[in-house]
GROMACS .gro file of C-alpha atoms in nm:
model
  391
    1MET     CA    1  -3.266   2.805   0.256
    2GLU     CA    2  -3.178   2.442   0.170
    3LYS     CA    3  -2.840   2.556   0.033
    4ILE     CA    4  -2.773   2.759   0.349
    5ARG     CA    5  -2.852   2.459   0.570
    6PHE     CA    6  -2.627   2.238   0.356
    7TYR     CA    7  -2.335   2.478   0.396
    8SER     CA    8  -2.392   2.498   0.769
    9VAL     CA    9  -2.350   2.121   0.797
   10ILE     CA   10  -2.034   2.117   0.587
   11ILE     CA   11  -1.884   2.413   0.774
   12GLY     CA   12  -1.957   2.245   1.106
   13LEU     CA   13  -1.769   1.937   0.989
   14LEU     CA   14  -1.479   2.100   0.810
   15GLY     CA   15  -1.402   2.407   1.016
   16MET     CA   16  -1.098   2.547   0.846
   17LEU     CA   17  -1.107   2.387   0.499
   18LEU     CA   18  -1.134   2.648   0.227
   19VAL     CA   19  -1.311   2.609  -0.100
   20GLN     CA   20  -1.069   2.804  -0.312
   21CYS     CA   21  -0.764   2.778  -0.538
   22GLN     CA   22  -0.502   2.999  -0.693
   23THR     CA   23  -0.506   3.160  -1.030
   24LYS     CA   24  -0.382   2.955  -1.322
   25GLU     CA   25  -0.099   3.200  -1.380
   26LYS     CA   26   0.102   3.177  -1.060
   27GLU     CA   27   0.285   3.494  -0.966
   28GLY     CA   28   0.661   3.443  -0.995
   29GLU     CA   29   0.651   3.075  -1.090
   30THR     CA   30   0.969   2.951  -1.256
   31LYS     CA   31   1.088   2.622  -1.394
   32SER     CA   32   1.296   2.579  -1.079
   33THR     CA   33   0.990   2.566  -0.853
   34PRO     CA   34   0.993   2.204  -0.728
   35THR     CA   35   0.688   1.990  -0.812
   36PHE     CA   36   0.582   1.689  -0.604
   37LEU     CA   37   0.348   1.406  -0.696
   38ILE     CA   38   0.104   1.354  -0.410
   39ASP     CA   39  -0.028   0.997  -0.427
   40ASN     CA   40  -0.033   0.678  -0.222
   41SER     CA   41   0.309   0.563  -0.346
   42SER     CA   42   0.459   0.770  -0.060
   43LEU     CA   43   0.214   0.643   0.203
   44LEU     CA   44   0.372   0.491   0.516
   45ALA     CA   45   0.267   0.399   0.869
   46PHE     CA   46   0.327   0.671   1.127
   47GLU     CA   47   0.599   0.469   1.302
   48ASP     CA   48   0.788   0.442   0.971
   49ILE     CA   49   0.815   0.817   0.906
   50VAL     CA   50   0.933   0.934   1.249
   51SER     CA   51   1.269   0.916   1.425
   52GLU     CA   52   1.155   1.046   1.764
   53VAL     CA   53   0.818   1.045   1.943
   54GLU     CA   54   0.716   1.183   2.280
   55PHE     CA   55   0.376   1.210   2.446
   56ILE     CA   56   0.335   1.500   2.690
   57PRO     CA   57   0.029   1.479   2.918
   58LEU     CA   58  -0.109   1.820   3.012
   59MET     CA   59  -0.161   1.781   3.383
   60ALA     CA   60  -0.404   2.025   3.541
   61PRO     CA   61  -0.392   2.052   3.921
   62LYS     CA   62  -0.629   1.812   4.091
   63ASP     CA   63  -0.941   1.946   4.258
   64THR     CA   64  -0.954   2.257   4.036
   65LEU     CA   65  -1.212   2.381   3.787
   66ILE     CA   66  -0.956   2.399   3.503
   67ASN     CA   67  -1.107   2.237   3.195
   68LEU     CA   68  -0.864   2.146   2.917
   69SER     CA   69  -1.105   1.943   2.708
   70CYS     CA   70  -1.200   2.122   2.386
   71ASN     CA   71  -1.209   1.992   2.029
   72VAL     CA   72  -1.071   2.321   1.895
   73SER     CA   73  -0.761   2.467   2.054
   74GLU     CA   74  -0.450   2.679   1.995
   75LEU     CA   75  -0.102   2.547   2.071
   76VAL     CA   76   0.233   2.729   2.095
   77VAL     CA   77   0.556   2.566   2.214
   78ASN     CA   78   0.880   2.744   2.298
   79ASP     CA   79   1.043   2.715   2.640
   80LYS     CA   80   0.691   2.645   2.768
   81ILE     CA   81   0.369   2.498   2.632
   82PHE     CA   82   0.088   2.749   2.575
   83TYR     CA   83  -0.251   2.583   2.531
   84ALA     CA   84  -0.571   2.779   2.469
   85SER     CA   85  -0.922   2.643   2.456
   86ARG     CA   86  -1.134   2.782   2.173
   87CYS     CA   87  -1.462   2.651   2.310
   88TYR     CA   88  -1.668   2.968   2.342
   89LYS     CA   89  -1.781   2.916   2.700
   90ASP     CA   90  -1.422   2.903   2.823
   91LEU     CA   91  -1.143   3.062   2.609
   92SER     CA   92  -0.890   3.011   2.887
   93ILE     CA   93  -0.515   3.017   2.822
   94HIS     CA   94  -0.285   2.782   3.013
   95THR     CA   95   0.090   2.736   3.039
   96PHE     CA   96   0.278   2.417   3.119
   97ASP     CA   97   0.643   2.326   3.141
   98LEU     CA   98   0.783   2.097   2.872
   99GLU     CA   99   0.694   1.790   3.081
  100GLY     CA  100   0.329   1.897   3.097
  101ASN     CA  101   0.318   2.028   3.454
  102HIS     CA  102   0.072   2.315   3.495
  103LEU     CA  103   0.223   2.659   3.557
  104GLN     CA  104  -0.044   2.927   3.513
  105SER     CA  105  -0.390   2.989   3.373
  106TRP     CA  106  -0.554   3.311   3.256
  107ASN     CA  107  -0.897   3.411   3.133
  108LYS     CA  108  -0.999   3.762   3.032
  109LYS     CA  109  -1.290   3.665   2.810
  110GLY     CA  110  -1.533   3.951   2.774
  111GLU     CA  111  -1.629   4.263   2.584
  112GLY     CA  112  -1.469   4.520   2.815
  113PRO     CA  113  -1.134   4.703   2.796
  114GLY     CA  114  -0.842   4.459   2.801
  115GLU     CA  115  -1.073   4.161   2.742
  116TYR     CA  116  -1.097   3.934   2.438
  117PRO     CA  117  -1.445   3.843   2.310
  118SER     CA  118  -1.318   3.553   2.099
  119LEU     CA  119  -0.993   3.369   2.031
  120HIS     CA  120  -0.883   3.291   1.675
  121GLY     CA  121  -0.507   3.285   1.712
  122LEU     CA  122  -0.232   3.285   1.974
  123ILE     CA  123   0.120   3.426   1.927
  124VAL     CA  124   0.395   3.434   2.189
  125ASP     CA  125   0.696   3.656   2.121
  126ASN     CA  126   0.954   3.699   2.398
  127ASN     CA  127   0.755   3.807   2.704
  128GLU     CA  128   0.448   3.918   2.515
  129LEU     CA  129   0.136   3.725   2.420
  130TYR     CA  130  -0.095   3.827   2.136
  131ILE     CA  131  -0.455   3.713   2.095
  132SER     CA  132  -0.633   3.757   1.762
  133THR     CA  133  -1.005   3.815   1.808
  134GLY     CA  134  -1.090   3.736   1.444
  135ARG     CA  135  -1.263   4.073   1.430
  136GLY     CA  136  -0.969   4.268   1.291
  137SER     CA  137  -0.800   4.336   1.623
  138ILE     CA  138  -0.522   4.184   1.832
  139LEU     CA  139  -0.490   4.218   2.209
  140LYS     CA  140  -0.138   4.232   2.352
  141TYR     CA  141  -0.054   4.114   2.704
  142GLY     CA  142   0.266   4.110   2.907
  143LEU     CA  143   0.395   3.787   3.059
  144PRO     CA  144   0.404   3.633   3.311
  145ALA     CA  145   0.143   3.854   3.482
  146PHE     CA  146  -0.087   3.866   3.175
  147GLU     CA  147  -0.131   4.241   3.212
  148PHE     CA  148  -0.308   4.411   2.924
  149LYS     CA  149  -0.082   4.640   2.718
  150GLU     CA  150  -0.270   4.748   2.407
  151GLU     CA  151  -0.526   4.667   2.143
  152ILE     CA  152  -0.386   4.659   1.788
  153GLN     CA  153  -0.627   4.746   1.507
  154LEU     CA  154  -0.568   4.566   1.176
  155GLY     CA  155  -0.840   4.732   0.972
  156ASP     CA  156  -1.198   4.689   0.866
  157TYR     CA  157  -1.229   4.323   0.760
  158ASN     CA  158  -1.531   4.096   0.753
  159PHE     CA  159  -1.338   3.825   0.938
  160VAL     CA  160  -0.966   3.766   1.002
  161PRO     CA  161  -0.910   3.390   1.051
  162THR     CA  162  -0.530   3.395   1.087
  163VAL     CA  163  -0.257   3.644   1.170
  164SER     CA  164   0.121   3.620   1.178
  165PHE     CA  165   0.377   3.858   1.327
  166ILE     CA  166   0.639   3.991   1.082
  167SER     CA  167   0.812   4.276   1.267
  168ALA     CA  168   0.732   4.582   1.472
  169TYR     CA  169   0.400   4.722   1.341
  170ASN     CA  170   0.389   4.472   1.050
  171TRP     CA  171   0.143   4.181   1.039
  172LEU     CA  172   0.058   3.923   0.777
  173ILE     CA  173  -0.312   3.840   0.786
  174SER     CA  174  -0.571   3.645   0.590
  175SER     CA  175  -0.923   3.778   0.543
  176GLU     CA  176  -1.258   3.628   0.458
  177PRO     CA  177  -1.401   3.774   0.136
  178PRO     CA  178  -1.731   3.958   0.198
  179SER     CA  179  -1.877   3.823  -0.126
  180ASN     CA  180  -1.845   3.528  -0.364
  181GLU     CA  181  -1.625   3.717  -0.609
  182ARG     CA  182  -1.257   3.625  -0.636
  183GLN     CA  183  -1.061   3.856  -0.412
  184GLU     CA  184  -0.716   3.896  -0.259
  185ILE     CA  185  -0.713   3.720   0.078
  186PHE     CA  186  -0.358   3.777   0.209
  187HIS     CA  187  -0.250   4.120   0.332
  188VAL     CA  188   0.052   4.282   0.495
  189VAL     CA  189  -0.072   4.545   0.740
  190ASN     CA  190   0.141   4.819   0.892
  191THR     CA  191  -0.045   4.918   1.208
  192GLU     CA  192   0.158   5.236   1.257
  193SER     CA  193   0.088   5.391   0.915
  194GLY     CA  194  -0.233   5.204   0.837
  195LYS     CA  195  -0.090   5.101   0.499
  196VAL     CA  196  -0.213   4.767   0.360
  197ASN     CA  197  -0.035   4.568   0.088
  198SER     CA  198  -0.265   4.299  -0.051
  199LEU     CA  199  -0.073   4.006  -0.199
  200PRO     CA  200  -0.162   3.881  -0.551
  201ILE     CA  201  -0.341   3.558  -0.455
  202LEU     CA  202  -0.713   3.533  -0.523
  203SER     CA  203  -0.995   3.344  -0.355
  204LEU     CA  204  -1.268   3.149  -0.534
  205PRO     CA  205  -1.645   3.184  -0.516
  206TYR     CA  206  -1.775   3.025  -0.192
  207SER     CA  207  -1.443   3.067  -0.014
  208GLY     CA  208  -1.608   3.330   0.202
  209GLU     CA  209  -1.830   3.055   0.345
  210LEU     CA  210  -1.520   2.899   0.502
  211ASN     CA  211  -1.188   3.015   0.649
  212PRO     CA  212  -0.922   3.125   0.400
  213GLY     CA  213  -0.546   3.132   0.434
  214MET     CA  214  -0.293   2.983   0.674
  215PHE     CA  215   0.072   3.061   0.754
  216ALA     CA  216   0.385   2.886   0.880
  217ASN     CA  217   0.704   3.050   1.002
  218MET     CA  218   1.031   2.969   0.827
  219GLU     CA  219   1.384   3.067   0.929
  220GLU     CA  220   1.338   3.366   0.698
  221GLY     CA  221   0.987   3.454   0.592
  222LYS     CA  222   0.655   3.270   0.586
  223LEU     CA  223   0.481   2.992   0.399
  224LEU     CA  224   0.126   3.059   0.277
  225SER     CA  225  -0.130   2.795   0.192
  226PHE     CA  226  -0.504   2.768   0.136
  227GLY     CA  227  -0.757   2.498   0.057
  228LEU     CA  228  -0.756   2.336  -0.287
  229SER     CA  229  -0.443   2.527  -0.385
  230ASP     CA  230  -0.192   2.327  -0.586
  231THR     CA  231   0.080   2.571  -0.480
  232ILE     CA  232   0.234   2.657  -0.145
  233TYR     CA  233   0.378   3.009  -0.153
  234SER     CA  234   0.662   3.180   0.029
  235TYR     CA  235   0.664   3.539   0.150
  236GLN     CA  236   1.020   3.665   0.192
  237HIS     CA  237   1.171   4.012   0.173
  238ASP     CA  238   0.836   4.171   0.087
  239ALA     CA  239   0.788   3.941  -0.214
  240ILE     CA  240   0.565   3.640  -0.273
  241LYS     CA  241   0.647   3.348  -0.503
  242PRO     CA  242   0.559   2.980  -0.545
  243PHE     CA  243   0.759   2.761  -0.308
  244VAL     CA  244   0.639   2.413  -0.406
  245ILE     CA  245   0.382   2.287  -0.654
  246LEU     CA  246   0.154   1.996  -0.563
  247ASN     CA  247   0.048   1.747  -0.832
  248PHE     CA  248  -0.239   1.520  -0.731
  249GLY     CA  249  -0.222   1.325  -1.058
  250ASP     CA  250  -0.540   1.154  -1.173
  251LYS     CA  251  -0.720   1.268  -0.857
  252SER     CA  252  -0.670   1.639  -0.930
  253ILE     CA  253  -0.980   1.856  -0.944
  254SER     CA  254  -1.078   1.963  -1.294
  255PRO     CA  255  -1.106   2.339  -1.361
  256ASP     CA  256  -1.457   2.271  -1.494
  257ASP     CA  257  -1.563   2.150  -1.150
  258PHE     CA  258  -1.522   2.503  -1.013
  259GLU     CA  259  -1.814   2.607  -1.232
  260LEU     CA  260  -2.049   2.384  -1.031
  261GLU     CA  261  -2.296   2.529  -0.785
  262GLY     CA  262  -2.180   2.510  -0.424
  263GLU     CA  263  -2.373   2.198  -0.315
  264ALA     CA  264  -2.283   2.007  -0.632
  265PHE     CA  265  -1.919   2.112  -0.596
  266VAL     CA  266  -1.891   1.983  -0.238
  267GLU     CA  267  -2.072   1.661  -0.325
  268LYS     CA  268  -1.845   1.587  -0.622
  269THR     CA  269  -1.507   1.699  -0.488
  270LEU     CA  270  -1.535   1.618  -0.117
  271LEU     CA  271  -1.807   1.372  -0.026
  272SER     CA  272  -1.743   1.138  -0.321
  273GLN     CA  273  -1.378   1.090  -0.208
  274ASN     CA  274  -1.287   1.076  -0.579
  275TYR     CA  275  -1.058   1.378  -0.563
  276ALA     CA  276  -0.743   1.461  -0.368
  277PHE     CA  277  -0.641   1.812  -0.272
  278ASN     CA  278  -0.454   2.037  -0.030
  279THR     CA  279  -0.668   2.135   0.270
  280GLY     CA  280  -0.466   2.447   0.345
  281GLN     CA  281  -0.317   2.332   0.676
  282ILE     CA  282   0.055   2.421   0.677
  283ASP     CA  283   0.353   2.396   0.914
  284TYR     CA  284   0.731   2.407   0.884
  285SER     CA  285   1.027   2.306   1.099
  286GLU     CA  286   1.398   2.311   1.013
  287GLY     CA  287   1.365   2.245   0.641
  288ILE     CA  288   1.060   2.018   0.654
  289ILE     CA  289   0.723   2.130   0.517
  290LYS     CA  290   0.415   1.970   0.669
  291PHE     CA  291   0.073   2.006   0.511
  292MET     CA  292  -0.255   1.817   0.522
  293ALA     CA  293  -0.406   1.655   0.212
  294TYR     CA  294  -0.748   1.503   0.156
  295GLY     CA  295  -0.862   1.199  -0.041
  296ILE     CA  296  -0.535   1.020  -0.123
  297GLU     CA  297  -0.722   0.695  -0.066
  298LYS     CA  298  -1.090   0.633  -0.001
  299ASN     CA  299  -1.200   0.538   0.348
  300PRO     CA  300  -1.455   0.254   0.318
  301LEU     CA  301  -1.593   0.356   0.659
  302PHE     CA  302  -1.648   0.718   0.548
  303ASP     CA  303  -1.939   0.889   0.724
  304GLN     CA  304  -2.003   1.252   0.632
  305ALA     CA  305  -2.146   1.309   0.980
  306ASP     CA  306  -1.822   1.193   1.146
  307LEU     CA  307  -1.516   1.408   1.075
  308SER     CA  308  -1.282   1.140   1.211
  309THR     CA  309  -1.368   0.920   0.911
  310PHE     CA  310  -1.270   1.182   0.652
  311PRO     CA  311  -0.958   1.070   0.459
  312PHE     CA  312  -0.701   1.326   0.577
  313TYR     CA  313  -0.327   1.271   0.533
  314ASP     CA  314  -0.021   1.442   0.679
  315VAL     CA  315   0.237   1.508   0.408
  316PHE     CA  316   0.602   1.596   0.476
  317ILE     CA  317   0.851   1.736   0.225
  318SER     CA  318   1.222   1.772   0.297
  319GLN     CA  319   1.386   2.076   0.140
  320ASN     CA  320   1.730   1.922   0.188
  321THR     CA  321   1.670   1.583   0.024
  322GLY     CA  322   1.370   1.656  -0.198
  323GLU     CA  323   1.195   1.351  -0.051
  324LEU     CA  324   0.825   1.326   0.032
  325LYS     CA  325   0.663   1.107   0.296
  326MET     CA  326   0.299   1.072   0.390
  327THR     CA  327   0.094   0.907   0.661
  328LYS     CA  328  -0.275   0.889   0.749
  329ALA     CA  329  -0.361   1.180   0.975
  330LEU     CA  330  -0.485   1.100   1.322
  331LEU     CA  331  -0.627   1.449   1.366
  332ASN     CA  332  -0.839   1.657   1.131
  333ILE     CA  333  -0.838   2.010   0.993
  334ARG     CA  334  -0.984   2.159   1.309
  335ASN     CA  335  -0.653   2.088   1.483
  336ASN     CA  336  -0.358   2.316   1.409
  337SER     CA  337  -0.009   2.188   1.465
  338CYS     CA  338   0.291   2.393   1.572
  339SER     CA  339   0.664   2.340   1.550
  340ALA     CA  340   0.989   2.420   1.727
  341GLU     CA  341   1.352   2.312   1.682
  342GLY     CA  342   1.282   2.037   1.430
  343TYR     CA  343   0.980   1.891   1.613
  344PHE     CA  344   0.611   1.904   1.529
  345TYR     CA  345   0.349   1.928   1.804
  346GLN     CA  346  -0.022   1.844   1.801
  347ALA     CA  347  -0.281   1.842   2.079
  348MET     CA  348  -0.469   1.513   2.108
  349GLN     CA  349  -0.799   1.511   2.294
  350GLN     CA  350  -0.923   1.199   2.470
  351THR     CA  351  -1.122   1.090   2.166
  352ASP     CA  352  -0.809   1.126   1.951
  353TRP     CA  353  -0.571   0.919   2.160
  354GLN     CA  354  -0.841   0.659   2.227
  355ARG     CA  355  -0.896   0.623   1.852
  356ALA     CA  356  -0.517   0.591   1.808
  357LEU     CA  357  -0.516   0.300   2.053
  358ASP     CA  358  -0.812   0.136   1.879
  359LEU     CA  359  -0.635   0.164   1.541
  360GLY     CA  360  -0.286   0.077   1.665
  361TYR     CA  361  -0.186   0.406   1.500
  362PHE     CA  362   0.141   0.460   1.686
  363GLY     CA  363   0.272   0.105   1.642
  364LYS     CA  364   0.587   0.045   1.846
  365TYR     CA  365   0.538   0.379   2.024
  366GLU     CA  366   0.204   0.279   2.177
  367GLU     CA  367   0.357   0.183   2.512
  368LYS     CA  368   0.485   0.539   2.549
  369LEU     CA  369   0.132   0.668   2.496
  370LEU     CA  370  -0.008   0.432   2.759
  371GLN     CA  371   0.250   0.556   3.009
  372SER     CA  372   0.151   0.914   2.933
  373ILE     CA  373  -0.219   0.839   2.984
  374GLU     CA  374  -0.140   0.704   3.331
  375LYS     CA  375  -0.002   1.047   3.430
  376LEU     CA  376  -0.318   1.242   3.343
  377SER     CA  377  -0.508   1.405   3.629
  378ASP     CA  378  -0.826   1.360   3.428
  379GLU     CA  379  -0.863   1.118   3.136
  380GLU     CA  380  -1.047   1.386   2.939
  381ASP     CA  381  -0.740   1.611   2.939
  382PRO     CA  382  -0.526   1.640   2.624
  383ILE     CA  383  -0.190   1.485   2.546
  384ILE     CA  384   0.061   1.668   2.327
  385LEU     CA  385   0.210   1.457   2.049
  386LYS     CA  386   0.571   1.562   1.981
  387PHE     CA  387   0.758   1.402   1.693
  388LYS     CA  388   1.044   1.445   1.449
  389VAL     CA  389   1.022   1.319   1.090
  390ALA     CA  390   1.308   1.106   0.955
  391PHE     CA  391   1.453   1.190   0.612
   0.00000   0.00000   0.00000
C-alpha cells in the first residue's frame, strides 16, 4: 500500500512522464544517425534562442459562464486556435481566431451516443474534429456545427494516451502496458480491416504506471518519443528507425539503475536531480525538433510537491544546421505544445505567465506580455505563447 501511495503522488506531479527506455539494440540504427550531447553548454536565456515572439490572449466573451482556466489542456493551431479543457468537470472545446477572439464553444461531455466521456487528445483535419477518449475510441465531429459523425474503434487497449492520424482508416497510437513486463507500446491500427501492426519499441517495467509514447507530425511521417529514451524515432513509409540519439553525458542513467525497485528508482533518478533524461515530450516544426529534458542543472529551490520547481528544459535541434539550443522550460510536462508554419505554441495559464513575470523569463519581450494581459476578459484566462526559434 505504501508503494501504491508513493506512485500516486509521483503520477499526480508528473502526469505524462514515462518511466521507460528503449532496447539497447535500436532497430535500424546506423552510423549516420546524428548524436547530440545534451548538457548545459547549450543553455541560453529564452530571449536569446528566439527570433519572433507573440502573446495571444484567449478572450472569452464577458458575462458568460465560459471557463478557460485548466492546468491540463489540448491545443491545436491552424487557421484558428482550438483550445480544449481537460479538467474533468468541464471538457469544453473552444475556437478562437488567430488574435484570440472567441468564435465558438462546444461541450458534448457524457456517456451517451455522440458524447465523449473523457478527452485525451484533439485532432483537427480539414473540417473534421477528432476527440480521443483514451479508452480505445475516437469520436469524429463535423465543423463548424460540431455534429457527431461516427465513433471509431481502435481496439481493446488498457489505455490509449495518444493518437495520431496517418491516413484514411490508419492511426498511429500509443498504449499503456497492462503489466510491468516490457511490451510494444506503439501501434499502427487500420480501423477498416482491424489489422494492428505493433512497432518494435518496448516499454520498461513500471511504464504502465504512467503515460507512454508521444508523437509529432513532420512534413512526411511522424516522430516518436517516450520518457527516458535516449533515441527519438521516425516513422515514415511504414518503417521505423532512429532519427536522433541523445547523449546526456555524465548525467546519463546507468542501465543498473533500471533494476531498482520503483520507489528507489524514482528517488535516485528523479528526485535527487543527479540525472538528466528525455521526458518524452516531442514537437516538430519546419526542420526543428523540440523536446523536453529533465535535470540538466539542479534547481536549488526544488520542491517535490511543486511541479513548477522541477528542472525541465526545452531543447531545440535544427535538422538544417545540426545546431542545438536549450532554455529553461517555463511550463512542465503536463502542457503539450503544438506547431504550425515554423512556430511553436504553448498555452500559459495565469500561474504560468505570473511566474514568468516574477522570473523575468521573457526578458526584452516582457512588455509584449504585459500588453497581452491587459486584453484579457478575465485574468485567470490563458495566454498562448507563439514563438519561432532562431538558428
